[in-house]
mmCIF file of C-alpha atoms and ligand atoms in Angstrom:
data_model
loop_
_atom_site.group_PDB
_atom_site.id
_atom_site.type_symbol
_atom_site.label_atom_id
_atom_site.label_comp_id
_atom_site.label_asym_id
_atom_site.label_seq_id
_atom_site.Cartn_x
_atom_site.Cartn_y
_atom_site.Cartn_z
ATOM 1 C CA UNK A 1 17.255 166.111 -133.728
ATOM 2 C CA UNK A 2 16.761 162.324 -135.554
ATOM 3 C CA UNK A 3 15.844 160.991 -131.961
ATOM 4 C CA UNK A 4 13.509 163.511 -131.188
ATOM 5 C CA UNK A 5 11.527 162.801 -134.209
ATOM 6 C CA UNK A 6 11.399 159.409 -133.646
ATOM 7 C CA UNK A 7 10.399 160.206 -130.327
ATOM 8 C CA UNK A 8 7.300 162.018 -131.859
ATOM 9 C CA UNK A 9 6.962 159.000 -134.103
ATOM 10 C CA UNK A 10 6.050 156.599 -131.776
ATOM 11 C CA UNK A 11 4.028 158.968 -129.972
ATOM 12 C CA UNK A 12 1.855 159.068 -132.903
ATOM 13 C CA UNK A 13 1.975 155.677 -133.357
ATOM 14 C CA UNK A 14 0.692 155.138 -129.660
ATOM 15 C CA UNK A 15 -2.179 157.459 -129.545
ATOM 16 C CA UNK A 16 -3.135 156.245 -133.038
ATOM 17 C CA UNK A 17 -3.206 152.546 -132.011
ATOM 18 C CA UNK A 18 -5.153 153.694 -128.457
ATOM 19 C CA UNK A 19 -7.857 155.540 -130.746
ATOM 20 C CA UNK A 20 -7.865 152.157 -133.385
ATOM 21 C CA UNK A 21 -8.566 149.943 -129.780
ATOM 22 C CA UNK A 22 -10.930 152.492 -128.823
ATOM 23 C CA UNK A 23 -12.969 152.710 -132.182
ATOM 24 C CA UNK A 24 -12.763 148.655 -132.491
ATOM 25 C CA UNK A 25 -14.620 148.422 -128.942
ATOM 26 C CA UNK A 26 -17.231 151.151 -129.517
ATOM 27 C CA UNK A 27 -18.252 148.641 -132.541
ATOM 28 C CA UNK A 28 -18.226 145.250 -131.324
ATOM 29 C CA UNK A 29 -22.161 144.565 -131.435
ATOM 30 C CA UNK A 30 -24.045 144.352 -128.124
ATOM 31 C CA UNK A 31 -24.390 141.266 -126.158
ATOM 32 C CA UNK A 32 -27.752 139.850 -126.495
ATOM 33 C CA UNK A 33 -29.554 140.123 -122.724
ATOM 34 C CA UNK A 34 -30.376 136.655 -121.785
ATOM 35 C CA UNK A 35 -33.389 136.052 -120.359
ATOM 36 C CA UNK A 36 -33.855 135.084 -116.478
ATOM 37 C CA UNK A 37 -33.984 131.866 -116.367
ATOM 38 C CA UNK A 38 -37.508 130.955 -113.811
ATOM 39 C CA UNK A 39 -36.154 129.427 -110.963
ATOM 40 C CA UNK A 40 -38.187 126.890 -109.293
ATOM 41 C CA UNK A 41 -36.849 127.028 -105.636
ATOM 42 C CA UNK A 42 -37.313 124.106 -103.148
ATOM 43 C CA UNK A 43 -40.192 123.769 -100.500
ATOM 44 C CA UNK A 44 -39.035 125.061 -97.617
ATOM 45 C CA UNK A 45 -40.366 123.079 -95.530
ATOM 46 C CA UNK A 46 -43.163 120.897 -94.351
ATOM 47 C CA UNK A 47 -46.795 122.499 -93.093
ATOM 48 C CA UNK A 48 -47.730 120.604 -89.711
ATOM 49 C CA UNK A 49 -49.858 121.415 -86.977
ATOM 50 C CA UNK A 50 -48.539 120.621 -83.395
ATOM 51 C CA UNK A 51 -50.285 120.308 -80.425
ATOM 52 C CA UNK A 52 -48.026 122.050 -77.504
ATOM 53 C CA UNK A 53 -49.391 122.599 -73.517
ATOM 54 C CA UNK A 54 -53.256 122.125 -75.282
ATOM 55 C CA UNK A 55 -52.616 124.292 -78.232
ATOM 56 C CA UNK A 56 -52.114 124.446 -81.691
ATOM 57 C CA UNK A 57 -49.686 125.902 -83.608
ATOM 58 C CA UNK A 58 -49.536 125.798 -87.644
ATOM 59 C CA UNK A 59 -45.955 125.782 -88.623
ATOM 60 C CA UNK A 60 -44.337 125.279 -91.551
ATOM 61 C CA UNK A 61 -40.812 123.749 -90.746
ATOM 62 C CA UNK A 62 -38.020 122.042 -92.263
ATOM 63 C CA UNK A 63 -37.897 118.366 -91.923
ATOM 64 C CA UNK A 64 -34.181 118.547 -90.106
ATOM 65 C CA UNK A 65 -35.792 120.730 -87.148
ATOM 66 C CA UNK A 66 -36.265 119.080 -83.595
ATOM 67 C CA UNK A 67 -39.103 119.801 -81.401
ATOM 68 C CA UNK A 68 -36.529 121.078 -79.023
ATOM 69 C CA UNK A 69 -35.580 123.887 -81.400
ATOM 70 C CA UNK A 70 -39.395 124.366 -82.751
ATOM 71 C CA UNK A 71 -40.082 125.280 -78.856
ATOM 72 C CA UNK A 72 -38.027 127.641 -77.999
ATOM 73 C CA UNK A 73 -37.174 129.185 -81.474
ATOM 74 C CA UNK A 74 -40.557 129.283 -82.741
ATOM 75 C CA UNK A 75 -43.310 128.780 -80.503
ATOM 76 C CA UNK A 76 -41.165 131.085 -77.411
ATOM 77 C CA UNK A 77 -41.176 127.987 -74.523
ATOM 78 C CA UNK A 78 -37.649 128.349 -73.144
ATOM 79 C CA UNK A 79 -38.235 126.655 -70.617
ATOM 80 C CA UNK A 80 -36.772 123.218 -72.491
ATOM 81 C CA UNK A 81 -33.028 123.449 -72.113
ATOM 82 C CA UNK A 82 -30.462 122.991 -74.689
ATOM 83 C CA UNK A 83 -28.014 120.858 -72.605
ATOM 84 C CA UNK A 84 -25.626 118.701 -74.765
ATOM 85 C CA UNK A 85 -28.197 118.780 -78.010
ATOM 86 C CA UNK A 86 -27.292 115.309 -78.431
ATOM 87 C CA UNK A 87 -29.680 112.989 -76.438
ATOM 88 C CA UNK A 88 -26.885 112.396 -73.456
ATOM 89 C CA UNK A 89 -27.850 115.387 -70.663
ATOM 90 C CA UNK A 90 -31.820 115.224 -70.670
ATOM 91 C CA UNK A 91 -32.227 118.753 -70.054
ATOM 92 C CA UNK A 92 -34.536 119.165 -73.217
ATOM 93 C CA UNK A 93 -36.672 116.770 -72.197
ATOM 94 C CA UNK A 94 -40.741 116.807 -72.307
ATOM 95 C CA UNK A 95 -43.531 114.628 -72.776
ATOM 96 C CA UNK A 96 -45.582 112.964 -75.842
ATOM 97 C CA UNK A 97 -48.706 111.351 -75.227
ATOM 98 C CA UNK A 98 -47.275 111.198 -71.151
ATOM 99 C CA UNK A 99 -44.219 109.450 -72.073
ATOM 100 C CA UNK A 100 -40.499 111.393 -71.618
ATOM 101 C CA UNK A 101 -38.301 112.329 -74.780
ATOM 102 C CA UNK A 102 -35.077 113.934 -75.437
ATOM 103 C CA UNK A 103 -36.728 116.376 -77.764
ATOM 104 C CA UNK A 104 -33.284 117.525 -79.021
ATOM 105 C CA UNK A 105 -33.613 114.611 -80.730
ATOM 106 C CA UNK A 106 -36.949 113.825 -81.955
ATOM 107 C CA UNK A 107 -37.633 115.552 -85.322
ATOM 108 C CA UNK A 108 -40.892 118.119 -84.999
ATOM 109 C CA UNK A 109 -42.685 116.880 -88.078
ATOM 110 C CA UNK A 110 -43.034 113.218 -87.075
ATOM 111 C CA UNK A 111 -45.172 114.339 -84.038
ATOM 112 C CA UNK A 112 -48.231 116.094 -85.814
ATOM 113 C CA UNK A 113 -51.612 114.636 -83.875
ATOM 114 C CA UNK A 114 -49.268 113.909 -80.428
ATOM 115 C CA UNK A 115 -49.776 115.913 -77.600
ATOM 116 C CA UNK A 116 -46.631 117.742 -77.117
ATOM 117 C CA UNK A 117 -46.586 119.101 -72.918
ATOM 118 C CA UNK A 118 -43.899 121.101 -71.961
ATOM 119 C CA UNK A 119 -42.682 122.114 -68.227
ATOM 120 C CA UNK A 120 -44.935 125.593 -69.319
ATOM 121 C CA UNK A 121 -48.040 123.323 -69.179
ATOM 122 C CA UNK A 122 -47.677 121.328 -65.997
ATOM 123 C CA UNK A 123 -49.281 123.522 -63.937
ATOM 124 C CA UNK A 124 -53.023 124.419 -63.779
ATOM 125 C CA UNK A 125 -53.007 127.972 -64.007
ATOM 126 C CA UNK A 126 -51.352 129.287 -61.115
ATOM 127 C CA UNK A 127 -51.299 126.117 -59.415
ATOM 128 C CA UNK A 128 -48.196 124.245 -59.518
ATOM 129 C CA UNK A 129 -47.884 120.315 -60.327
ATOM 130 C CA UNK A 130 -47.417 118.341 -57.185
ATOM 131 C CA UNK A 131 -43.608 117.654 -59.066
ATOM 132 C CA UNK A 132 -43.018 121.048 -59.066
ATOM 133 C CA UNK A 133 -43.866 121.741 -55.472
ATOM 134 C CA UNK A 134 -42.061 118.852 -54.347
ATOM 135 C CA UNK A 135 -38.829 120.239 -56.116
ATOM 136 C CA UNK A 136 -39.293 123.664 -54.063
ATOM 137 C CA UNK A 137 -40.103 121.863 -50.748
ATOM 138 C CA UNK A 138 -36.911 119.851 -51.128
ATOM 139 C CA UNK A 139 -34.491 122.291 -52.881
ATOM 140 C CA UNK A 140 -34.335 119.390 -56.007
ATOM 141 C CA UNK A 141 -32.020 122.417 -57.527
ATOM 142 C CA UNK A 142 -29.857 124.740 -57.554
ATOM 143 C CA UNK A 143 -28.790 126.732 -60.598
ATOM 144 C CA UNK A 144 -32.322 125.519 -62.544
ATOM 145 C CA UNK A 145 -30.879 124.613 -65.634
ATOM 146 C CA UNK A 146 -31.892 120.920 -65.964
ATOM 147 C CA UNK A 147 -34.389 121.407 -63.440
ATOM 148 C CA UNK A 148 -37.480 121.421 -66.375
ATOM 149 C CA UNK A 149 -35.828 118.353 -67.735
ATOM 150 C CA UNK A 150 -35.757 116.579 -64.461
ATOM 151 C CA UNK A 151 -39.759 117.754 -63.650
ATOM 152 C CA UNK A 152 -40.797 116.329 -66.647
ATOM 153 C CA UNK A 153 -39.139 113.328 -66.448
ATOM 154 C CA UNK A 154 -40.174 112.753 -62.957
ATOM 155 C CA UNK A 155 -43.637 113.368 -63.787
ATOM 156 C CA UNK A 156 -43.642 110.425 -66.309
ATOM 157 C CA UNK A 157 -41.576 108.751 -64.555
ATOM 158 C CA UNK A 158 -43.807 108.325 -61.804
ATOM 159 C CA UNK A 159 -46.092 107.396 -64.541
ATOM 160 C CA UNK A 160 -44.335 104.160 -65.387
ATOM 161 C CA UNK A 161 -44.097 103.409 -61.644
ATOM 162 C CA UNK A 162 -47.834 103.284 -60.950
ATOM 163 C CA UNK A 163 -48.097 101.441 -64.789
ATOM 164 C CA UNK A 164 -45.990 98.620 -63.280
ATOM 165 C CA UNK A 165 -42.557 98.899 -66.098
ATOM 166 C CA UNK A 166 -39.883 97.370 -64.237
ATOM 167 C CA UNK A 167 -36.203 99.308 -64.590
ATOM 168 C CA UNK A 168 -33.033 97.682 -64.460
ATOM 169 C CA UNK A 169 -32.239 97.490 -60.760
ATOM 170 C CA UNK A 170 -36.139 96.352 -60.347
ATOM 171 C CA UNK A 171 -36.133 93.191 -57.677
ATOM 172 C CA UNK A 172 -39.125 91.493 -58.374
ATOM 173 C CA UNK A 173 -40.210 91.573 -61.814
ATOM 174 C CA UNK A 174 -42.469 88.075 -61.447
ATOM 175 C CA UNK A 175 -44.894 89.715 -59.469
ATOM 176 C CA UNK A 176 -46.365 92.569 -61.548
ATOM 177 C CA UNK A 177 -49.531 92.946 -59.264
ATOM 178 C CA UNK A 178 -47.848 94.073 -56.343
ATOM 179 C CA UNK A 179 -47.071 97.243 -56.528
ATOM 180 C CA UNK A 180 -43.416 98.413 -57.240
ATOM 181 C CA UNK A 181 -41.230 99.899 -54.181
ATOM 182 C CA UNK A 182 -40.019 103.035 -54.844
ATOM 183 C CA UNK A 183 -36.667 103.102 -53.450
ATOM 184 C CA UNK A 184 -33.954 105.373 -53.436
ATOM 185 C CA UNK A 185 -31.657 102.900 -55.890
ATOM 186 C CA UNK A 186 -35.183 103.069 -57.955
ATOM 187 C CA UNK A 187 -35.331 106.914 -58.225
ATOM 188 C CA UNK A 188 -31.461 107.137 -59.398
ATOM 189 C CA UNK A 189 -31.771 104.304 -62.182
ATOM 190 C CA UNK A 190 -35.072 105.832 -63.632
ATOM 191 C CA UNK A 191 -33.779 109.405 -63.575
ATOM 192 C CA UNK A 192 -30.690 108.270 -64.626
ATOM 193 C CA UNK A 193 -31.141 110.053 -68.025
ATOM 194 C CA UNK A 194 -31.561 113.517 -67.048
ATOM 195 C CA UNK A 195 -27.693 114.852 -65.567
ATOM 196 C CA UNK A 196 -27.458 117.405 -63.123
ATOM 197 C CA UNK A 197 -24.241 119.237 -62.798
ATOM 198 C CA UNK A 198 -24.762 121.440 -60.043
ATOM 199 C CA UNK A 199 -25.498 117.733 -58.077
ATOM 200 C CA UNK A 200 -28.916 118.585 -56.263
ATOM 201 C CA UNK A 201 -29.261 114.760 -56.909
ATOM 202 C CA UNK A 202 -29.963 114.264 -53.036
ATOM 203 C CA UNK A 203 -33.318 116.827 -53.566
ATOM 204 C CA UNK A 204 -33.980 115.471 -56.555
ATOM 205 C CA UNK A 205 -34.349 111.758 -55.456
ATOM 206 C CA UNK A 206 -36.077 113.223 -52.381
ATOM 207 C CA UNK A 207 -38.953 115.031 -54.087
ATOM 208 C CA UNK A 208 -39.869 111.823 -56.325
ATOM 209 C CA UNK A 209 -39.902 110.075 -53.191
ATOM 210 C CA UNK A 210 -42.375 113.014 -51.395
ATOM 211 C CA UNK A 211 -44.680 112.668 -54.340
ATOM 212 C CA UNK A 212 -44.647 109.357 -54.900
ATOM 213 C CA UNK A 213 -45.679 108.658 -51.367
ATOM 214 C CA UNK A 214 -48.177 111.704 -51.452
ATOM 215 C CA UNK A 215 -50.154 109.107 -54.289
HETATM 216 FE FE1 FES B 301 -31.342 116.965 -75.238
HETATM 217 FE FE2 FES B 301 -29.155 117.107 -73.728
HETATM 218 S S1 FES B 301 -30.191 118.728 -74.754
HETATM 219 S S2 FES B 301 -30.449 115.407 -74.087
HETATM 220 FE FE1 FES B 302 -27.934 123.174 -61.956
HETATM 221 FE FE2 FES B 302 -29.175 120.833 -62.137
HETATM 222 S S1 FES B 302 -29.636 122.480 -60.828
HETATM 223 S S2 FES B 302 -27.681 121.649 -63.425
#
């Protein structure tokens, strides 16, 4: 009998201290809202204009983004491959002002006013760049994957060639007037950047050569 009424005791005691908690809570005053603090959020990136295959395009791009990834994530031009991203395989490369560039690594925003020409604006309309038909005639590929690298780089390759710049394995650098033999040793050192890993060097070398002699 004595334990059940302490047993009703402290149940009293409980539900009386739950309704005191309770009670306590319901009064505690309101926090006070706090205002939303304006937040000022950083530019997102830089406004430039870049001139691509005779176009331009206004684009508003972070400084850390490569013309590589402007092409074919912004503008659509796949045909720029991502090889190695990292300036070593040569498959992204295209042309600036003639002149070949790894444009994995060349940040878009520094080339506002250059003329940006991919392997999508080689040809004239639906006639193919002498490079380009001299990479069919000769099977200068096989899978395709550098091949755009390798076109453009030929193209300004060829460039430098008929401009005189010597390369490394160059004979006779004295005698800039006489124009530079093209030889096989010549076509592998300047071409040297762009890798191909299906091998189609042997195609490669000899559609550089077909062109070059077509000149
Ligand atoms: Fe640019 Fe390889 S992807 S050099
Ligand atoms: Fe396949 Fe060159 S053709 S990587």
């Amino acid at each position: 009998m004595i334990n059940r009424l302490k047993r009703r005791k402290f149940g009293q005691l409980m539900f009386l201290s739950t309704l005191i908690t309770m009670v306590s809570d319901r009064l505690k005053p309101a926090k006070a809202q706090q205002p939303t603090p304006e937040v000022s959020l950083p530019a997102q990136g830089a406004e430039v204009v870049l001139n691509i295959n005779g176009t331009e395009h206004n684009l508003t791009i972070e400084p850390r983004v490569t013309i590589l990834d402007v092409l074919r994530e912004r503008i659509g031009l796949t045909g720029s491959k991502k090889g190695c991203n990292h300036g070593q395989c040569g498959a992204c490369t295209v042309l600036v002002d003639g002149r070949r560039i790894n444009s994995c690594l060349a940040l878009a925003v520094q080339y506002e006013g250059a003329e940006i020409t991919t392997i999508e604006g080689l040809a004239s309309g639906e006639e193919l760049h002498p490079v380009q038909t001299a990479f069919i005639n000769n099977e200068g590929f096989q899978c395709g994957y550098c091949t755009s690298g390798q076109i453009c780089s030929a193209v300004a390759m060829l460039d430098e060639v008929a401009a005189g710049d010597a390369s490394i394995v160059t004979e006779n650098i004295i005698d800039l007037d006489t124009p530079l033999e093209l030889t096989d040793m010549e076509i592998r050192e300047r071409m040297s950047g762009n890798l191909c890993r299906c091998g189609a060097y042997p195609g490669i070398v000899a559609a550089v050569k077909e062109v070059a002699s077509s000149e």
